[in-house]
PDB file of C-alpha atoms and ligand atoms in Angstrom:
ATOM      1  CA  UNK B   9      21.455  28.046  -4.561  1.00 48.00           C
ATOM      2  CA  UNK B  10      18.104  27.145  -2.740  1.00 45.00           C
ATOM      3  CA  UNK B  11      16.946  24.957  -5.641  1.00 60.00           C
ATOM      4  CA  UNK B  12      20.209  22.378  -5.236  1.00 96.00           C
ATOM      5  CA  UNK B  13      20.164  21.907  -1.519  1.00 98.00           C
ATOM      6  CA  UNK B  14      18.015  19.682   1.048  1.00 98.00           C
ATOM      7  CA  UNK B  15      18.463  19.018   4.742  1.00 98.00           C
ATOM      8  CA  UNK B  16      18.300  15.691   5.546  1.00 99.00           C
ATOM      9  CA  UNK B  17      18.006  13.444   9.488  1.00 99.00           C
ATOM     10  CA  UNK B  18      19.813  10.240  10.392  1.00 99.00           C
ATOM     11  CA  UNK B  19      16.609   9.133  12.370  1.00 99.00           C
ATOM     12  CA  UNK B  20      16.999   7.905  16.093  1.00 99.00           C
ATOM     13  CA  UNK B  21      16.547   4.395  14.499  1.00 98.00           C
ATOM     14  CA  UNK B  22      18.843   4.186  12.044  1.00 99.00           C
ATOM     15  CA  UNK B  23      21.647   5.766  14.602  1.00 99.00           C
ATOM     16  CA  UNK B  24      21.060   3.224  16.805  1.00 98.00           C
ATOM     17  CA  UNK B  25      21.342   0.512  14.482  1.00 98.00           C
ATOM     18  CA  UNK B  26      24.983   1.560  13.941  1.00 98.00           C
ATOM     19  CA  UNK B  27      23.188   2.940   9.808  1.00 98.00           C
ATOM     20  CA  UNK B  28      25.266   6.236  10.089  1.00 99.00           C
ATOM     21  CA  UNK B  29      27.984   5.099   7.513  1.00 98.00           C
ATOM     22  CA  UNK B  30      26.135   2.617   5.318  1.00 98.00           C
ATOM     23  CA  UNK B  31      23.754   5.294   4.907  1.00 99.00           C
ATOM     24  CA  UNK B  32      26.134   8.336   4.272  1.00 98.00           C
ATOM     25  CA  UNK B  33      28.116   5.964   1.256  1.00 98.00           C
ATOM     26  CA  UNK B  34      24.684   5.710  -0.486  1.00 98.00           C
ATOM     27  CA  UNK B  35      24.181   9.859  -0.573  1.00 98.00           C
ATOM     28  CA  UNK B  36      27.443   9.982  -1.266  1.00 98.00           C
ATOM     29  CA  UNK B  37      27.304   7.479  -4.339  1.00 98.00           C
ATOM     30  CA  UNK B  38      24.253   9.458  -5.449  1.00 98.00           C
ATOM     31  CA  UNK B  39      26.240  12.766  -5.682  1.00 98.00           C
ATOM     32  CA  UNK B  40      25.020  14.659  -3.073  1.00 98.00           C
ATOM     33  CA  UNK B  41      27.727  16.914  -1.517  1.00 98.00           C
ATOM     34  CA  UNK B  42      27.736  17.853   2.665  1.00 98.00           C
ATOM     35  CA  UNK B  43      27.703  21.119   2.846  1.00 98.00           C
ATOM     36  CA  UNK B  44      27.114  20.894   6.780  1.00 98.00           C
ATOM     37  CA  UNK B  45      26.987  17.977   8.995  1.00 98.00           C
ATOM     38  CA  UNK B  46      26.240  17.186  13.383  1.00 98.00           C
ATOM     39  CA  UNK B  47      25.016  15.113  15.367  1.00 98.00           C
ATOM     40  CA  UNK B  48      22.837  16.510  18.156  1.00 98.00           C
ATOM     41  CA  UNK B  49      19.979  14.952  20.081  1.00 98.00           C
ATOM     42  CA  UNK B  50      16.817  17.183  19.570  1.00 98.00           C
ATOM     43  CA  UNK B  51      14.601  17.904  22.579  1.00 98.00           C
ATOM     44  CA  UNK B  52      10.532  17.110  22.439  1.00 98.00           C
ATOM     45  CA  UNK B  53      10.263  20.884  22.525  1.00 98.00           C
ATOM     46  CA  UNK B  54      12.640  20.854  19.467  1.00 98.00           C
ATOM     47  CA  UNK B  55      11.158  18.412  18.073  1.00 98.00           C
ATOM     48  CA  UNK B  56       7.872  19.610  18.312  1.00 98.00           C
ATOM     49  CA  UNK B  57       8.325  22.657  16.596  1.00 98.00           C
ATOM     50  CA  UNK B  58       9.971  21.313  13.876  1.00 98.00           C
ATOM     51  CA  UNK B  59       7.335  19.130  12.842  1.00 98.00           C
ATOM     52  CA  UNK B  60       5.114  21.448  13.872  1.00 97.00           C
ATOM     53  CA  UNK B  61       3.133  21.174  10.279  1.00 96.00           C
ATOM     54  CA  UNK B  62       2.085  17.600  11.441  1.00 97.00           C
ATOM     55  CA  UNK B  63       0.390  19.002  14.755  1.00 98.00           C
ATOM     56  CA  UNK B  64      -2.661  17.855  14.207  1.00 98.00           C
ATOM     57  CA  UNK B  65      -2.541  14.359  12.753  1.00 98.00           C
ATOM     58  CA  UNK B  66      -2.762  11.596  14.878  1.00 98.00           C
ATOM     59  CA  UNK B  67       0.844  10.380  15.035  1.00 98.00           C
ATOM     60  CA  UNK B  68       1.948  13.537  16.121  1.00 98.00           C
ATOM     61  CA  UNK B  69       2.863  12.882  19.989  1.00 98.00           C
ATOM     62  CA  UNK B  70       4.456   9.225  18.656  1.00 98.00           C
ATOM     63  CA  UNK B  71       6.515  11.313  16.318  1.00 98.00           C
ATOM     64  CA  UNK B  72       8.039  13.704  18.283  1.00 98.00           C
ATOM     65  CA  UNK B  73       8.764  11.257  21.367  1.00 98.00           C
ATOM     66  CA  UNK B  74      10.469   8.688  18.947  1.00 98.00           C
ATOM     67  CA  UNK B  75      12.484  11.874  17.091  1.00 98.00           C
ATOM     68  CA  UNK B  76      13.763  12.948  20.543  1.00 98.00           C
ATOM     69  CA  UNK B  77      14.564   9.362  21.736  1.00 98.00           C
ATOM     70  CA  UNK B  78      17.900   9.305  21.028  1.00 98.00           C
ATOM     71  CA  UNK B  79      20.677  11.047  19.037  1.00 99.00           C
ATOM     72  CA  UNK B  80      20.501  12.088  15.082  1.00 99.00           C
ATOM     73  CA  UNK B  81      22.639  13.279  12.363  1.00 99.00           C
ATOM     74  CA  UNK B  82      21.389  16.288  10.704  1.00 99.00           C
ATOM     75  CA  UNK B  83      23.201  17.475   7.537  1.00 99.00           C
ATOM     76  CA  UNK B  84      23.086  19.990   4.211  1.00 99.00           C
ATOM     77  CA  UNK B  85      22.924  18.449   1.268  1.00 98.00           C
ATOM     78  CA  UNK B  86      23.961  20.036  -2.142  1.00 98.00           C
ATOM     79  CA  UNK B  87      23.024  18.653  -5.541  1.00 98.00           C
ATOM     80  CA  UNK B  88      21.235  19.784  -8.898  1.00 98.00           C
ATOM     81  CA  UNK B  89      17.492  19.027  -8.164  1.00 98.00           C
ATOM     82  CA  UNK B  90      18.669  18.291  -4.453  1.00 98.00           C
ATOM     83  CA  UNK B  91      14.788  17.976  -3.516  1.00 98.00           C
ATOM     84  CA  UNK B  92      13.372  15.594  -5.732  1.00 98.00           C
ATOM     85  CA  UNK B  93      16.539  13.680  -6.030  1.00 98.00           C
ATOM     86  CA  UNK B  94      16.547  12.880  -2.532  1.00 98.00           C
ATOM     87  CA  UNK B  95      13.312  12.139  -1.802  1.00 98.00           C
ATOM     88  CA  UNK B  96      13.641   9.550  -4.769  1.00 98.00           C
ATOM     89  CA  UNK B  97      16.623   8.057  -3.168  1.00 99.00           C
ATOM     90  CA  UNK B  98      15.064   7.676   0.400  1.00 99.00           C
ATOM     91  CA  UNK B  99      11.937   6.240  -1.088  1.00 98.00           C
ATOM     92  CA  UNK B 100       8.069   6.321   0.090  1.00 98.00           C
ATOM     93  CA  UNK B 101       7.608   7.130   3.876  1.00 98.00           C
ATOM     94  CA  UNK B 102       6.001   3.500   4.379  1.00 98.00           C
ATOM     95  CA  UNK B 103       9.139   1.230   4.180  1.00 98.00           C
ATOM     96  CA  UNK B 104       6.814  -1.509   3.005  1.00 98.00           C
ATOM     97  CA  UNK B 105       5.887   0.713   0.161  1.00 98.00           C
ATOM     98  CA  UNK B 106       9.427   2.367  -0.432  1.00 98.00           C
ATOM     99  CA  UNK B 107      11.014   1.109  -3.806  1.00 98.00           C
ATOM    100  CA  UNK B 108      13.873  -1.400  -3.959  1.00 98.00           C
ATOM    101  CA  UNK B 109      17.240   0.067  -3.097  1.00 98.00           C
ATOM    102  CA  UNK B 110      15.956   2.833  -1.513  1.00 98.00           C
ATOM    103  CA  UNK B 111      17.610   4.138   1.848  1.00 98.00           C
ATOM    104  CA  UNK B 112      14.525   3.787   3.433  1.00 98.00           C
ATOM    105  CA  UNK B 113      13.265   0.270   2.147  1.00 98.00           C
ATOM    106  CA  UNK B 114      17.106  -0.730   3.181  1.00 98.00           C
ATOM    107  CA  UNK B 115      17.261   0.781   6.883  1.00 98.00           C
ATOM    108  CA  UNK B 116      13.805   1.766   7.937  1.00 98.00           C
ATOM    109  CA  UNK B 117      11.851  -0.305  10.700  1.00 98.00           C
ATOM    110  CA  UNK B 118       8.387   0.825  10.015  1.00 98.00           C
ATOM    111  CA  UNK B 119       6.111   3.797   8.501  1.00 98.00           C
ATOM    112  CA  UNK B 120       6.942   5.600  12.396  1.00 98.00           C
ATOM    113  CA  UNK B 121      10.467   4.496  12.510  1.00 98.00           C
ATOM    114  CA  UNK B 122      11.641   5.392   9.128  1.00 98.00           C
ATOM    115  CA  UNK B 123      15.533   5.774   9.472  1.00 99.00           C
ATOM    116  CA  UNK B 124      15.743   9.344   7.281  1.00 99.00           C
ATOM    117  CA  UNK B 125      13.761  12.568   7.095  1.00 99.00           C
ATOM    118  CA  UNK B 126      14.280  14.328   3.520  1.00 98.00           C
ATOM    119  CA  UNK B 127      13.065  17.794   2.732  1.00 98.00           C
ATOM    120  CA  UNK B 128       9.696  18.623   0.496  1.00 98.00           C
ATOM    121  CA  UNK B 129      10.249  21.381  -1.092  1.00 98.00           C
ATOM    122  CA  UNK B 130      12.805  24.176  -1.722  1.00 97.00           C
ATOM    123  CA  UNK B 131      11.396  26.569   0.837  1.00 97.00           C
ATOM    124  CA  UNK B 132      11.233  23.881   3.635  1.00 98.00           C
ATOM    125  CA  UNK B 133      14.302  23.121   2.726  1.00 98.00           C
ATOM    126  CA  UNK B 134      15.971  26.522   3.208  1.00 98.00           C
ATOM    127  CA  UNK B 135      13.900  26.508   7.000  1.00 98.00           C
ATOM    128  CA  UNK B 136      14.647  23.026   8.297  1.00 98.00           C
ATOM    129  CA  UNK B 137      18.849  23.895   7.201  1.00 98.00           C
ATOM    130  CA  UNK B 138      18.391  27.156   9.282  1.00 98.00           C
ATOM    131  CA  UNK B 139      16.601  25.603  12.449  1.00 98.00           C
ATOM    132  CA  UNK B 140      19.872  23.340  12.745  1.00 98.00           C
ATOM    133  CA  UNK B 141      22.518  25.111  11.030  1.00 98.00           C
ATOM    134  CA  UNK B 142      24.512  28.671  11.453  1.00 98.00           C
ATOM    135  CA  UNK B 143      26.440  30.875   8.188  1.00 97.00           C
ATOM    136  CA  UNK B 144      29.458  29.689  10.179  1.00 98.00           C
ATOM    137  CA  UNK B 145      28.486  26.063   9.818  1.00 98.00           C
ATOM    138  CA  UNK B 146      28.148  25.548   5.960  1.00 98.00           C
ATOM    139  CA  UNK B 147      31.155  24.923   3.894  1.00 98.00           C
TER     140      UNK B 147
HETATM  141  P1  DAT N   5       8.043  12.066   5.099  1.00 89.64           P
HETATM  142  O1  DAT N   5       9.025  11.883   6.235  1.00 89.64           O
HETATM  143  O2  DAT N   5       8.168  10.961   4.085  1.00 89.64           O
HETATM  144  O3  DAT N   5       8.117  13.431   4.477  1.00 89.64           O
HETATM  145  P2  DAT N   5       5.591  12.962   6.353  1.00 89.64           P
HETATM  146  O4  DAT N   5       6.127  14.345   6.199  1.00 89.64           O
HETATM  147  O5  DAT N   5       4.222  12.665   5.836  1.00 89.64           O
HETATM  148  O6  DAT N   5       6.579  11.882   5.701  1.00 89.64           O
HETATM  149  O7  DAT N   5       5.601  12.557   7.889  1.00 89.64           O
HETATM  150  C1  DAT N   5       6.675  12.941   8.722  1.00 89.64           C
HETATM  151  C2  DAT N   5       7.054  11.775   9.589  1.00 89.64           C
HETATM  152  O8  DAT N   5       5.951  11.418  10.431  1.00 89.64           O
HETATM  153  C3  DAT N   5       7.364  10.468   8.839  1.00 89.64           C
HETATM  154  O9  DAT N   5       8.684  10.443   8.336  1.00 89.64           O
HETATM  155  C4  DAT N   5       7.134   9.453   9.899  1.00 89.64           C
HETATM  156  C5  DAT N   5       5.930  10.019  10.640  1.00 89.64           C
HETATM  157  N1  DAT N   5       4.691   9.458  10.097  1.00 89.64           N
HETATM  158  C6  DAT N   5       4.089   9.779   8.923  1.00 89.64           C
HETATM  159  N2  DAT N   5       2.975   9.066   8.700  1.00 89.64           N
HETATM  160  C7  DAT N   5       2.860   8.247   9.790  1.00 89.64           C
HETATM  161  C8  DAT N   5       1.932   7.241  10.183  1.00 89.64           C
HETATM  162  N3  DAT N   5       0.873   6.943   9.426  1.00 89.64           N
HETATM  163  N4  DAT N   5       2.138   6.620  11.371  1.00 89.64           N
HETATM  164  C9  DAT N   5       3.208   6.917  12.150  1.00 89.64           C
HETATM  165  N5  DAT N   5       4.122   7.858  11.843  1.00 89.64           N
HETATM  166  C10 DAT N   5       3.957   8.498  10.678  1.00 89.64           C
HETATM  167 MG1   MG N   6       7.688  15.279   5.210  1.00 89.64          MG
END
């Protein structure tokens, strides 16, 4: 089970540029299934700790204000190779680098502003679908 999910963020940005559902069809198309799904509004402490990793580079305050700045949709997502698969369907973290098609290349603003957050690994994301979501919450 750990290896086929990822937890995945509907960024402040994309939310507010009305993204949600043009965004959802394309992990959809891609076969991803929602195992759990909300949207919430994280708070800088929140948000602080769960970038927490990123505490020390310089981007770090920008990051946490902007991911606080408004509401998000966090979400579960199941797949074979749910990691790698969705990282390749996001695309690179600069939007001006992220391949054609890509979610973020489609939706993102800029390299800060990227419209998406998709897990690293398996471990993180096991953690990052735990610091939003409860047993009773995943279908
Ligand atoms: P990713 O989200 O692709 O995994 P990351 O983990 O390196 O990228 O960084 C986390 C987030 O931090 C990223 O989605 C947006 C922000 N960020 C990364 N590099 C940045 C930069 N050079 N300037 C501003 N924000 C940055
Ligand atoms: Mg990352």
């Amino acid at each position: 089970m750990a290896g086929n999910i990822t937890f995945t963020m509907i960024k402040p940005d994309a939310v507010q540029s009305g993204y949600i559902g043009a965004i959802l069809a394309k992990i959809n198309e891609a076969g991803f299934r929602i195992v759990a799904m909300k949207m919430t509004q994280l708070s800088a402490q929140k948000a602080g700790e769960f970038y927490a990793v990123h505490k020390e580079r310089p981007f770090y305050g920008e990051l946490v204000s902007f991911m606080s700045s408004g509401p998000i949709v966090a979400a579960i997502l199941e797949k074979d190779n749910a990691v790698e698969d969705f990282r390749t369907l996001i695309g690179a973290t600069d939007p001006a680098k992220a391949a054609p098609g890509t979610i973020r290349a489609l939706y993102a603003r800029n390299v800060g502003e990227n419209a998406i957050h998709g897990s690293d690994s398996d471990e993180n994301a096991v953690i990052e679908s735990s610091f939003f979501f409860s047993a009773l919450e995943r279908f």
